[in-house]
């Protein structure tokens, strides 16, 4: 019996050590053929015709993306990342794709950590704790290799999606680490920093502080009252990142301009109807990713 436990422990330890490497190798293998993909669609505005990424200093330049409604408008973190690529390779696409691959791999690794620790939380440990390692690896690998991820990794301007996803997952991951090691103050600080960077990446990051609170209530504290009592300061700090997000959104006129079509004669109601259609479509594609389409055209729902 003791030998069996030692053997099982060795397997778990080996899987824990190998899993991150395996996830990275899988992502690299899946997207290695993207390094030669040229600039497409929104890349023209985000990179080729974007003067703000032509220099890194002073920082106010790359942190001030053009206001004309491209994918970088109101998203200084994305714009700065593109400036780093331009400083490295100019308009040669390889560095942009390499950065996108690293972003996606980093997000997959963060998800691996989140899943492993969540499955071993007190709420799930009795049922799933012993299988936490394999299950976490399976979830992270499935998410990383899902065909729906193709555009956000291959399309350079679609970095807004993948980079926001990375900061979203890191915010939650650092929060979890902070609850496991409350004496180490760096984890809450890193959680707030990741949340702040996410707010400067894409507006959907607005839900991250709420998700962290829900996670705290469900898997850590057991109730909203307990979560608020134990980590009020952290939750307030995460919520405070809404302030710079509001400043960025209002600074862009409160809309996504041309990138959402609101500046091209599309009404907010038509936009909302189209988004409802898109949500159903992507929920279906997440289960069965066929057929996949790169560009769905410009049609909108009008009634």
PDB file of C-alpha atoms in Angstrom:
ATOM      1  CA  UNK A   1       0.000   0.000   0.000  1.00  0.00           C
ATOM      2  CA  UNK A   2       2.768   2.417   0.945  1.00  0.00           C
ATOM      3  CA  UNK A   3       4.624   1.618  -2.261  1.00  0.00           C
ATOM      4  CA  UNK A   4       1.461   2.257  -4.282  1.00  0.00           C
ATOM      5  CA  UNK A   5       1.034   5.667  -2.634  1.00  0.00           C
ATOM      6  CA  UNK A   6       4.677   6.521  -3.320  1.00  0.00           C
ATOM      7  CA  UNK A   7       4.283   5.466  -6.949  1.00  0.00           C
ATOM      8  CA  UNK A   8       1.109   7.492  -7.398  1.00  0.00           C
ATOM      9  CA  UNK A   9       2.761  10.494  -5.776  1.00  0.00           C
ATOM     10  CA  UNK A  10       5.698  10.245  -8.130  1.00  0.00           C
ATOM     11  CA  UNK A  11       3.372  10.170 -11.149  1.00  0.00           C
ATOM     12  CA  UNK A  12       1.472  13.229  -9.902  1.00  0.00           C
ATOM     13  CA  UNK A  13       4.721  15.103  -9.283  1.00  0.00           C
ATOM     14  CA  UNK A  14       6.036  14.187 -12.728  1.00  0.00           C
ATOM     15  CA  UNK A  15       2.797  15.299 -14.388  1.00  0.00           C
ATOM     16  CA  UNK A  16       2.883  18.593 -12.487  1.00  0.00           C
ATOM     17  CA  UNK A  17       6.408  19.264 -13.740  1.00  0.00           C
ATOM     18  CA  UNK A  18       5.813  18.161 -17.326  1.00  0.00           C
ATOM     19  CA  UNK A  19       2.341  19.676 -17.870  1.00  0.00           C
ATOM     20  CA  UNK A  20       3.481  23.295 -18.443  1.00  0.00           C
ATOM     21  CA  UNK A  21       6.139  22.163 -20.910  1.00  0.00           C
ATOM     22  CA  UNK A  22       3.629  19.981 -22.735  1.00  0.00           C
ATOM     23  CA  UNK A  23       1.109  22.832 -23.010  1.00  0.00           C
ATOM     24  CA  UNK A  24       3.756  25.174 -24.411  1.00  0.00           C
ATOM     25  CA  UNK A  25       4.966  22.563 -26.921  1.00  0.00           C
ATOM     26  CA  UNK A  26       1.407  21.915 -28.093  1.00  0.00           C
ATOM     27  CA  UNK A  27       0.750  25.642 -28.627  1.00  0.00           C
ATOM     28  CA  UNK A  28       4.063  26.117 -30.438  1.00  0.00           C
ATOM     29  CA  UNK A  29       3.413  23.131 -32.698  1.00  0.00           C
ATOM     30  CA  UNK A  30      -0.127  24.259 -33.510  1.00  0.00           C
ATOM     31  CA  UNK A  31       0.848  27.805 -34.454  1.00  0.00           C
ATOM     32  CA  UNK A  32       4.376  27.388 -35.808  1.00  0.00           C
ATOM     33  CA  UNK A  33       3.056  27.740 -39.356  1.00  0.00           C
ATOM     34  CA  UNK A  34       1.606  31.222 -38.683  1.00  0.00           C
ATOM     35  CA  UNK A  35       4.895  33.111 -38.627  1.00  0.00           C
ATOM     36  CA  UNK A  36       4.694  33.933 -42.327  1.00  0.00           C
ATOM     37  CA  UNK A  37       1.055  35.075 -42.370  1.00  0.00           C
ATOM     38  CA  UNK A  38       1.013  38.628 -43.765  1.00  0.00           C
ATOM     39  CA  UNK A  39      -0.819  41.630 -42.358  1.00  0.00           C
ATOM     40  CA  UNK A  40      -4.584  41.153 -42.854  1.00  0.00           C
ATOM     41  CA  UNK A  41      -7.728  43.258 -42.407  1.00  0.00           C
ATOM     42  CA  UNK A  42      -7.375  45.403 -39.243  1.00  0.00           C
ATOM     43  CA  UNK A  43      -3.591  44.983 -39.279  1.00  0.00           C
ATOM     44  CA  UNK A  44      -3.393  47.780 -41.851  1.00  0.00           C
ATOM     45  CA  UNK A  45      -4.664  50.358 -39.356  1.00  0.00           C
ATOM     46  CA  UNK A  46      -3.143  48.767 -36.255  1.00  0.00           C
ATOM     47  CA  UNK A  47       0.372  48.353 -37.674  1.00  0.00           C
ATOM     48  CA  UNK A  48       1.028  49.525 -41.197  1.00  0.00           C
ATOM     49  CA  UNK A  49      -0.673  52.932 -40.907  1.00  0.00           C
ATOM     50  CA  UNK A  50      -0.153  53.462 -37.189  1.00  0.00           C
ATOM     51  CA  UNK A  51       2.432  56.224 -36.586  1.00  0.00           C
ATOM     52  CA  UNK A  52       2.255  55.859 -32.797  1.00  0.00           C
ATOM     53  CA  UNK A  53       4.106  52.523 -32.819  1.00  0.00           C
ATOM     54  CA  UNK A  54       7.106  53.890 -34.725  1.00  0.00           C
ATOM     55  CA  UNK A  55       8.936  54.856 -31.543  1.00  0.00           C
ATOM     56  CA  UNK A  56       9.115  53.681 -27.954  1.00  0.00           C
ATOM     57  CA  UNK A  57      10.221  56.944 -26.398  1.00  0.00           C
ATOM     58  CA  UNK A  58       8.761  59.109 -25.051  1.00  0.00           C
ATOM     59  CA  UNK A  59       6.270  56.592 -23.659  1.00  0.00           C
ATOM     60  CA  UNK A  60       3.429  58.991 -24.302  1.00  0.00           C
ATOM     61  CA  UNK A  61       3.704  58.190 -28.023  1.00  0.00           C
ATOM     62  CA  UNK A  62       3.109  54.398 -28.014  1.00  0.00           C
ATOM     63  CA  UNK A  63       0.664  54.813 -25.118  1.00  0.00           C
ATOM     64  CA  UNK A  64      -1.451  57.175 -27.232  1.00  0.00           C
ATOM     65  CA  UNK A  65      -2.977  55.056 -30.016  1.00  0.00           C
ATOM     66  CA  UNK A  66      -4.687  56.764 -32.974  1.00  0.00           C
ATOM     67  CA  UNK A  67      -8.276  57.905 -32.313  1.00  0.00           C
ATOM     68  CA  UNK A  68      -9.833  56.892 -35.634  1.00  0.00           C
ATOM     69  CA  UNK A  69     -11.552  53.758 -34.344  1.00  0.00           C
ATOM     70  CA  UNK A  70      -9.063  50.995 -35.113  1.00  0.00           C
ATOM     71  CA  UNK A  71      -8.507  48.006 -32.845  1.00  0.00           C
ATOM     72  CA  UNK A  72      -5.873  49.910 -30.841  1.00  0.00           C
ATOM     73  CA  UNK A  73      -8.022  52.989 -30.134  1.00  0.00           C
ATOM     74  CA  UNK A  74      -8.417  53.452 -26.389  1.00  0.00           C
ATOM     75  CA  UNK A  75      -6.185  50.432 -25.790  1.00  0.00           C
ATOM     76  CA  UNK A  76      -2.712  51.724 -24.919  1.00  0.00           C
ATOM     77  CA  UNK A  77      -1.327  48.402 -23.679  1.00  0.00           C
ATOM     78  CA  UNK A  78      -2.013  46.728 -27.018  1.00  0.00           C
ATOM     79  CA  UNK A  79      -0.551  49.684 -28.878  1.00  0.00           C
ATOM     80  CA  UNK A  80       2.606  49.598 -26.750  1.00  0.00           C
ATOM     81  CA  UNK A  81       3.040  45.872 -27.411  1.00  0.00           C
ATOM     82  CA  UNK A  82       2.881  46.572 -31.156  1.00  0.00           C
ATOM     83  CA  UNK A  83       5.475  49.316 -30.708  1.00  0.00           C
ATOM     84  CA  UNK A  84       7.770  46.748 -29.094  1.00  0.00           C
ATOM     85  CA  UNK A  85       7.331  44.518 -32.138  1.00  0.00           C
ATOM     86  CA  UNK A  86       8.001  47.386 -34.517  1.00  0.00           C
ATOM     87  CA  UNK A  87      11.192  48.241 -32.633  1.00  0.00           C
ATOM     88  CA  UNK A  88      12.271  44.616 -32.959  1.00  0.00           C
ATOM     89  CA  UNK A  89      11.383  43.812 -36.573  1.00  0.00           C
ATOM     90  CA  UNK A  90       9.792  46.836 -38.231  1.00  0.00           C
ATOM     91  CA  UNK A  91       7.076  45.560 -40.553  1.00  0.00           C
ATOM     92  CA  UNK A  92       8.515  42.038 -40.750  1.00  0.00           C
ATOM     93  CA  UNK A  93       5.693  39.916 -39.402  1.00  0.00           C
ATOM     94  CA  UNK A  94       7.671  37.233 -37.578  1.00  0.00           C
ATOM     95  CA  UNK A  95       8.072  39.086 -34.266  1.00  0.00           C
ATOM     96  CA  UNK A  96       4.378  39.996 -34.148  1.00  0.00           C
ATOM     97  CA  UNK A  97       3.402  36.357 -34.583  1.00  0.00           C
ATOM     98  CA  UNK A  98       6.010  35.186 -32.080  1.00  0.00           C
ATOM     99  CA  UNK A  99       4.610  37.612 -29.515  1.00  0.00           C
ATOM    100  CA  UNK A 100       1.054  36.428 -30.218  1.00  0.00           C
ATOM    101  CA  UNK A 101       2.136  32.822 -29.734  1.00  0.00           C
ATOM    102  CA  UNK A 102       3.809  33.635 -26.408  1.00  0.00           C
ATOM    103  CA  UNK A 103       0.689  35.494 -25.253  1.00  0.00           C
ATOM    104  CA  UNK A 104      -1.516  32.510 -26.061  1.00  0.00           C
ATOM    105  CA  UNK A 105       0.882  30.045 -24.438  1.00  0.00           C
ATOM    106  CA  UNK A 106       1.048  32.222 -21.326  1.00  0.00           C
ATOM    107  CA  UNK A 107      -2.731  32.332 -21.111  1.00  0.00           C
ATOM    108  CA  UNK A 108      -2.927  28.556 -21.462  1.00  0.00           C
ATOM    109  CA  UNK A 109      -0.392  28.124 -18.646  1.00  0.00           C
ATOM    110  CA  UNK A 110      -2.352  30.520 -16.434  1.00  0.00           C
ATOM    111  CA  UNK A 111      -5.501  28.504 -17.133  1.00  0.00           C
ATOM    112  CA  UNK A 112      -3.618  25.314 -16.257  1.00  0.00           C
ATOM    113  CA  UNK A 113      -2.693  26.783 -12.885  1.00  0.00           C
ATOM    114  CA  UNK A 114      -6.201  28.072 -12.237  1.00  0.00           C
ATOM    115  CA  UNK A 115      -7.804  24.739 -13.035  1.00  0.00           C
ATOM    116  CA  UNK A 116      -5.336  22.709 -11.010  1.00  0.00           C
ATOM    117  CA  UNK A 117      -5.786  24.840  -7.909  1.00  0.00           C
ATOM    118  CA  UNK A 118      -9.551  25.148  -8.295  1.00  0.00           C
ATOM    119  CA  UNK A 119     -10.001  21.385  -8.601  1.00  0.00           C
ATOM    120  CA  UNK A 120      -7.977  21.021  -5.400  1.00  0.00           C
ATOM    121  CA  UNK A 121      -9.969  23.672  -3.536  1.00  0.00           C
ATOM    122  CA  UNK A 122     -11.952  22.544  -0.475  1.00  0.00           C
ATOM    123  CA  UNK A 123     -15.192  22.666  -2.477  1.00  0.00           C
ATOM    124  CA  UNK A 124     -13.993  20.278  -5.190  1.00  0.00           C
ATOM    125  CA  UNK A 125     -11.173  18.316  -3.579  1.00  0.00           C
ATOM    126  CA  UNK A 126     -13.326  15.437  -2.273  1.00  0.00           C
ATOM    127  CA  UNK A 127     -14.671  14.633  -5.747  1.00  0.00           C
ATOM    128  CA  UNK A 128     -11.919  15.786  -8.119  1.00  0.00           C
ATOM    129  CA  UNK A 129      -8.790  16.435  -6.096  1.00  0.00           C
ATOM    130  CA  UNK A 130      -6.998  13.223  -7.032  1.00  0.00           C
ATOM    131  CA  UNK A 131      -7.594  13.865 -10.738  1.00  0.00           C
ATOM    132  CA  UNK A 132      -6.801  17.583 -10.595  1.00  0.00           C
ATOM    133  CA  UNK A 133      -3.538  17.324 -12.538  1.00  0.00           C
ATOM    134  CA  UNK A 134      -4.778  15.333 -15.559  1.00  0.00           C
ATOM    135  CA  UNK A 135      -8.081  17.231 -15.701  1.00  0.00           C
ATOM    136  CA  UNK A 136      -6.353  20.619 -15.557  1.00  0.00           C
ATOM    137  CA  UNK A 137      -3.965  19.581 -18.319  1.00  0.00           C
ATOM    138  CA  UNK A 138      -6.839  18.345 -20.487  1.00  0.00           C
ATOM    139  CA  UNK A 139      -8.815  21.581 -20.034  1.00  0.00           C
ATOM    140  CA  UNK A 140      -5.804  23.810 -20.721  1.00  0.00           C
ATOM    141  CA  UNK A 141      -4.784  21.812 -23.802  1.00  0.00           C
ATOM    142  CA  UNK A 142      -8.337  21.770 -25.184  1.00  0.00           C
ATOM    143  CA  UNK A 143      -8.693  25.514 -24.671  1.00  0.00           C
ATOM    144  CA  UNK A 144      -5.267  26.278 -26.150  1.00  0.00           C
ATOM    145  CA  UNK A 145      -5.802  24.133 -29.258  1.00  0.00           C
ATOM    146  CA  UNK A 146      -9.468  24.862 -29.889  1.00  0.00           C
ATOM    147  CA  UNK A 147      -9.920  26.024 -33.508  1.00  0.00           C
ATOM    148  CA  UNK A 148     -11.890  29.083 -32.375  1.00  0.00           C
ATOM    149  CA  UNK A 149      -8.621  30.495 -31.041  1.00  0.00           C
ATOM    150  CA  UNK A 150      -7.105  30.619 -34.534  1.00  0.00           C
ATOM    151  CA  UNK A 151      -8.030  34.200 -35.410  1.00  0.00           C
ATOM    152  CA  UNK A 152      -6.986  35.720 -32.084  1.00  0.00           C
ATOM    153  CA  UNK A 153      -3.548  34.104 -32.352  1.00  0.00           C
ATOM    154  CA  UNK A 154      -2.930  34.344 -36.096  1.00  0.00           C
ATOM    155  CA  UNK A 155      -4.382  37.820 -36.682  1.00  0.00           C
ATOM    156  CA  UNK A 156      -1.941  40.406 -35.387  1.00  0.00           C
ATOM    157  CA  UNK A 157      -4.558  43.073 -34.631  1.00  0.00           C
ATOM    158  CA  UNK A 158      -6.632  40.431 -32.849  1.00  0.00           C
ATOM    159  CA  UNK A 159      -3.998  40.553 -30.127  1.00  0.00           C
ATOM    160  CA  UNK A 160      -6.561  42.685 -28.317  1.00  0.00           C
ATOM    161  CA  UNK A 161      -8.455  39.453 -27.644  1.00  0.00           C
ATOM    162  CA  UNK A 162      -5.591  37.175 -26.662  1.00  0.00           C
ATOM    163  CA  UNK A 163      -3.720  39.766 -24.584  1.00  0.00           C
ATOM    164  CA  UNK A 164      -6.873  40.710 -22.686  1.00  0.00           C
ATOM    165  CA  UNK A 165      -7.484  37.008 -22.104  1.00  0.00           C
ATOM    166  CA  UNK A 166      -3.974  36.629 -20.698  1.00  0.00           C
ATOM    167  CA  UNK A 167      -4.402  39.507 -18.234  1.00  0.00           C
ATOM    168  CA  UNK A 168      -7.866  38.266 -17.269  1.00  0.00           C
ATOM    169  CA  UNK A 169      -6.556  34.804 -16.435  1.00  0.00           C
ATOM    170  CA  UNK A 170      -3.480  36.203 -14.664  1.00  0.00           C
ATOM    171  CA  UNK A 171      -5.687  38.407 -12.490  1.00  0.00           C
ATOM    172  CA  UNK A 172      -7.578  35.354 -11.274  1.00  0.00           C
ATOM    173  CA  UNK A 173      -4.458  33.189 -11.017  1.00  0.00           C
ATOM    174  CA  UNK A 174      -2.560  35.722  -8.895  1.00  0.00           C
ATOM    175  CA  UNK A 175      -5.629  36.126  -6.696  1.00  0.00           C
ATOM    176  CA  UNK A 176      -5.745  32.386  -6.084  1.00  0.00           C
ATOM    177  CA  UNK A 177      -2.030  32.298  -5.255  1.00  0.00           C
ATOM    178  CA  UNK A 178      -2.602  35.146  -2.817  1.00  0.00           C
ATOM    179  CA  UNK A 179      -5.301  33.214  -0.964  1.00  0.00           C
ATOM    180  CA  UNK A 180      -3.006  30.191  -0.732  1.00  0.00           C
ATOM    181  CA  UNK A 181      -0.062  32.274   0.541  1.00  0.00           C
ATOM    182  CA  UNK A 182      -1.603  35.231   2.412  1.00  0.00           C
ATOM    183  CA  UNK A 183       1.761  36.231   3.895  1.00  0.00           C
ATOM    184  CA  UNK A 184       3.173  36.910   0.432  1.00  0.00           C
ATOM    185  CA  UNK A 185       1.886  40.357  -0.457  1.00  0.00           C
ATOM    186  CA  UNK A 186       3.209  40.260  -4.001  1.00  0.00           C
ATOM    187  CA  UNK A 187       0.355  38.109  -5.285  1.00  0.00           C
ATOM    188  CA  UNK A 188      -2.449  40.620  -4.572  1.00  0.00           C
ATOM    189  CA  UNK A 189      -0.260  43.383  -5.998  1.00  0.00           C
ATOM    190  CA  UNK A 190       0.324  41.354  -9.148  1.00  0.00           C
ATOM    191  CA  UNK A 191      -3.410  40.604  -9.396  1.00  0.00           C
ATOM    192  CA  UNK A 192      -4.247  44.314  -9.357  1.00  0.00           C
ATOM    193  CA  UNK A 193      -1.423  45.078 -11.821  1.00  0.00           C
ATOM    194  CA  UNK A 194      -2.675  42.403 -14.238  1.00  0.00           C
ATOM    195  CA  UNK A 195      -6.219  43.735 -13.914  1.00  0.00           C
ATOM    196  CA  UNK A 196      -5.052  47.280 -14.619  1.00  0.00           C
ATOM    197  CA  UNK A 197      -3.099  46.181 -17.693  1.00  0.00           C
ATOM    198  CA  UNK A 198      -6.148  44.273 -18.881  1.00  0.00           C
ATOM    199  CA  UNK A 199      -8.273  47.400 -18.590  1.00  0.00           C
ATOM    200  CA  UNK A 200      -5.822  49.099 -20.932  1.00  0.00           C
ATOM    201  CA  UNK A 201      -6.076  46.183 -23.356  1.00  0.00           C
ATOM    202  CA  UNK A 202      -9.791  45.666 -24.006  1.00  0.00           C
ATOM    203  CA  UNK A 203     -13.058  46.796 -22.471  1.00  0.00           C
ATOM    204  CA  UNK A 204     -14.354  43.281 -21.696  1.00  0.00           C
ATOM    205  CA  UNK A 205     -11.868  43.261 -18.813  1.00  0.00           C
ATOM    206  CA  UNK A 206     -14.526  45.245 -16.938  1.00  0.00           C
ATOM    207  CA  UNK A 207     -15.956  41.979 -15.584  1.00  0.00           C
ATOM    208  CA  UNK A 208     -12.684  40.734 -14.053  1.00  0.00           C
ATOM    209  CA  UNK A 209     -13.141  42.286 -10.570  1.00  0.00           C
ATOM    210  CA  UNK A 210     -16.629  40.787 -10.404  1.00  0.00           C
ATOM    211  CA  UNK A 211     -15.374  37.367 -11.457  1.00  0.00           C
ATOM    212  CA  UNK A 212     -12.683  37.441  -8.774  1.00  0.00           C
ATOM    213  CA  UNK A 213     -15.315  38.299  -6.160  1.00  0.00           C
ATOM    214  CA  UNK A 214     -17.543  35.450  -7.358  1.00  0.00           C
ATOM    215  CA  UNK A 215     -14.582  33.056  -7.300  1.00  0.00           C
ATOM    216  CA  UNK A 216     -13.696  34.177  -3.786  1.00  0.00           C
ATOM    217  CA  UNK A 217     -17.253  33.604  -2.617  1.00  0.00           C
ATOM    218  CA  UNK A 218     -17.582  30.202  -4.301  1.00  0.00           C
ATOM    219  CA  UNK A 219     -14.205  28.520  -3.837  1.00  0.00           C
ATOM    220  CA  UNK A 220     -12.401  30.370  -1.045  1.00  0.00           C
ATOM    221  CA  UNK A 221     -14.480  32.318   1.483  1.00  0.00           C
ATOM    222  CA  UNK A 222     -17.796  30.503   1.133  1.00  0.00           C
ATOM    223  CA  UNK A 223     -19.948  33.652   1.205  1.00  0.00           C
ATOM    224  CA  UNK A 224     -19.921  37.219  -0.049  1.00  0.00           C
ATOM    225  CA  UNK A 225     -19.833  38.532   3.503  1.00  0.00           C
ATOM    226  CA  UNK A 226     -16.793  36.439   4.370  1.00  0.00           C
ATOM    227  CA  UNK A 227     -15.013  37.338   1.116  1.00  0.00           C
ATOM    228  CA  UNK A 228     -15.624  41.032   1.748  1.00  0.00           C
ATOM    229  CA  UNK A 229     -14.529  40.795   5.379  1.00  0.00           C
ATOM    230  CA  UNK A 230     -11.295  38.937   4.611  1.00  0.00           C
ATOM    231  CA  UNK A 231     -10.212  40.691   1.416  1.00  0.00           C
ATOM    232  CA  UNK A 232     -12.071  43.970   1.246  1.00  0.00           C
ATOM    233  CA  UNK A 233      -8.939  45.923   0.352  1.00  0.00           C
ATOM    234  CA  UNK A 234      -8.052  43.686  -2.578  1.00  0.00           C
ATOM    235  CA  UNK A 235     -11.566  43.719  -4.015  1.00  0.00           C
ATOM    236  CA  UNK A 236     -11.702  47.509  -3.733  1.00  0.00           C
ATOM    237  CA  UNK A 237      -8.315  47.791  -5.437  1.00  0.00           C
ATOM    238  CA  UNK A 238      -9.491  45.578  -8.286  1.00  0.00           C
ATOM    239  CA  UNK A 239     -12.687  47.623  -8.623  1.00  0.00           C
ATOM    240  CA  UNK A 240     -10.608  50.807  -8.700  1.00  0.00           C
ATOM    241  CA  UNK A 241      -9.192  49.695 -12.058  1.00  0.00           C
ATOM    242  CA  UNK A 242     -12.596  50.604 -13.504  1.00  0.00           C
ATOM    243  CA  UNK A 243     -11.586  54.263 -13.174  1.00  0.00           C
ATOM    244  CA  UNK A 244      -8.818  54.213 -15.822  1.00  0.00           C
ATOM    245  CA  UNK A 245     -11.028  52.028 -18.023  1.00  0.00           C
ATOM    246  CA  UNK A 246     -13.812  54.627 -17.838  1.00  0.00           C
ATOM    247  CA  UNK A 247     -11.291  57.340 -18.668  1.00  0.00           C
ATOM    248  CA  UNK A 248     -10.102  55.420 -21.728  1.00  0.00           C
ATOM    249  CA  UNK A 249     -13.640  54.711 -22.940  1.00  0.00           C
ATOM    250  CA  UNK A 250     -14.873  58.263 -22.444  1.00  0.00           C
ATOM    251  CA  UNK A 251     -11.694  59.600 -24.006  1.00  0.00           C
ATOM    252  CA  UNK A 252     -12.655  57.738 -27.177  1.00  0.00           C
ATOM    253  CA  UNK A 253     -16.125  59.263 -27.232  1.00  0.00           C
ATOM    254  CA  UNK A 254     -17.786  56.383 -25.394  1.00  0.00           C
ATOM    255  CA  UNK A 255     -18.014  54.155 -28.493  1.00  0.00           C
ATOM    256  CA  UNK A 256     -15.773  51.843 -30.444  1.00  0.00           C
ATOM    257  CA  UNK A 257     -16.225  54.057 -33.497  1.00  0.00           C
ATOM    258  CA  UNK A 258     -15.377  52.411 -36.804  1.00  0.00           C
ATOM    259  CA  UNK A 259     -14.234  49.123 -35.274  1.00  0.00           C
ATOM    260  CA  UNK A 260     -17.775  48.420 -34.002  1.00  0.00           C
ATOM    261  CA  UNK A 261     -19.498  50.139 -36.900  1.00  0.00           C
ATOM    262  CA  UNK A 262     -21.212  52.698 -34.659  1.00  0.00           C
ATOM    263  CA  UNK A 263     -19.521  55.450 -36.598  1.00  0.00           C
ATOM    264  CA  UNK A 264     -20.623  54.028 -39.948  1.00  0.00           C
ATOM    265  CA  UNK A 265     -24.392  54.394 -39.638  1.00  0.00           C
ATOM    266  CA  UNK A 266     -25.037  51.200 -37.648  1.00  0.00           C
ATOM    267  CA  UNK A 267     -27.477  51.884 -34.818  1.00  0.00           C
ATOM    268  CA  UNK A 268     -26.922  50.615 -31.306  1.00  0.00           C
ATOM    269  CA  UNK A 269     -30.038  48.430 -31.642  1.00  0.00           C
ATOM    270  CA  UNK A 270     -28.785  46.747 -34.823  1.00  0.00           C
ATOM    271  CA  UNK A 271     -25.409  46.257 -33.177  1.00  0.00           C
ATOM    272  CA  UNK A 272     -27.042  44.649 -30.132  1.00  0.00           C
ATOM    273  CA  UNK A 273     -29.107  42.304 -32.292  1.00  0.00           C
ATOM    274  CA  UNK A 274     -26.036  41.263 -34.243  1.00  0.00           C
ATOM    275  CA  UNK A 275     -24.127  40.590 -31.030  1.00  0.00           C
ATOM    276  CA  UNK A 276     -26.938  38.310 -29.806  1.00  0.00           C
ATOM    277  CA  UNK A 277     -26.692  36.376 -33.061  1.00  0.00           C
ATOM    278  CA  UNK A 278     -22.912  36.187 -32.716  1.00  0.00           C
ATOM    279  CA  UNK A 279     -23.129  34.867 -29.143  1.00  0.00           C
ATOM    280  CA  UNK A 280     -25.346  31.972 -30.208  1.00  0.00           C
ATOM    281  CA  UNK A 281     -23.076  31.248 -33.153  1.00  0.00           C
ATOM    282  CA  UNK A 282     -19.912  31.124 -31.061  1.00  0.00           C
ATOM    283  CA  UNK A 283     -21.516  29.031 -28.349  1.00  0.00           C
ATOM    284  CA  UNK A 284     -22.386  26.507 -31.043  1.00  0.00           C
ATOM    285  CA  UNK A 285     -18.910  26.677 -32.577  1.00  0.00           C
ATOM    286  CA  UNK A 286     -17.305  26.147 -29.178  1.00  0.00           C
ATOM    287  CA  UNK A 287     -19.007  22.751 -29.063  1.00  0.00           C
ATOM    288  CA  UNK A 288     -18.600  21.859 -32.743  1.00  0.00           C
ATOM    289  CA  UNK A 289     -16.184  24.223 -34.548  1.00  0.00           C
ATOM    290  CA  UNK A 290     -17.474  23.739 -38.095  1.00  0.00           C
ATOM    291  CA  UNK A 291     -17.750  25.532 -40.402  1.00  0.00           C
ATOM    292  CA  UNK A 292     -15.265  28.225 -39.418  1.00  0.00           C
ATOM    293  CA  UNK A 293     -15.237  31.515 -41.339  1.00  0.00           C
ATOM    294  CA  UNK A 294     -12.462  34.119 -41.277  1.00  0.00           C
ATOM    295  CA  UNK A 295     -14.627  37.079 -42.341  1.00  0.00           C
ATOM    296  CA  UNK A 296     -18.406  37.023 -41.927  1.00  0.00           C
ATOM    297  CA  UNK A 297     -18.872  40.160 -44.033  1.00  0.00           C
ATOM    298  CA  UNK A 298     -20.767  43.339 -43.174  1.00  0.00           C
ATOM    299  CA  UNK A 299     -24.370  42.171 -42.867  1.00  0.00           C
ATOM    300  CA  UNK A 300     -26.309  43.333 -39.818  1.00  0.00           C
ATOM    301  CA  UNK A 301     -29.589  42.356 -38.182  1.00  0.00           C
ATOM    302  CA  UNK A 302     -32.087  45.182 -38.712  1.00  0.00           C
ATOM    303  CA  UNK A 303     -35.286  43.874 -37.157  1.00  0.00           C
TER     304      UNK A 303
END
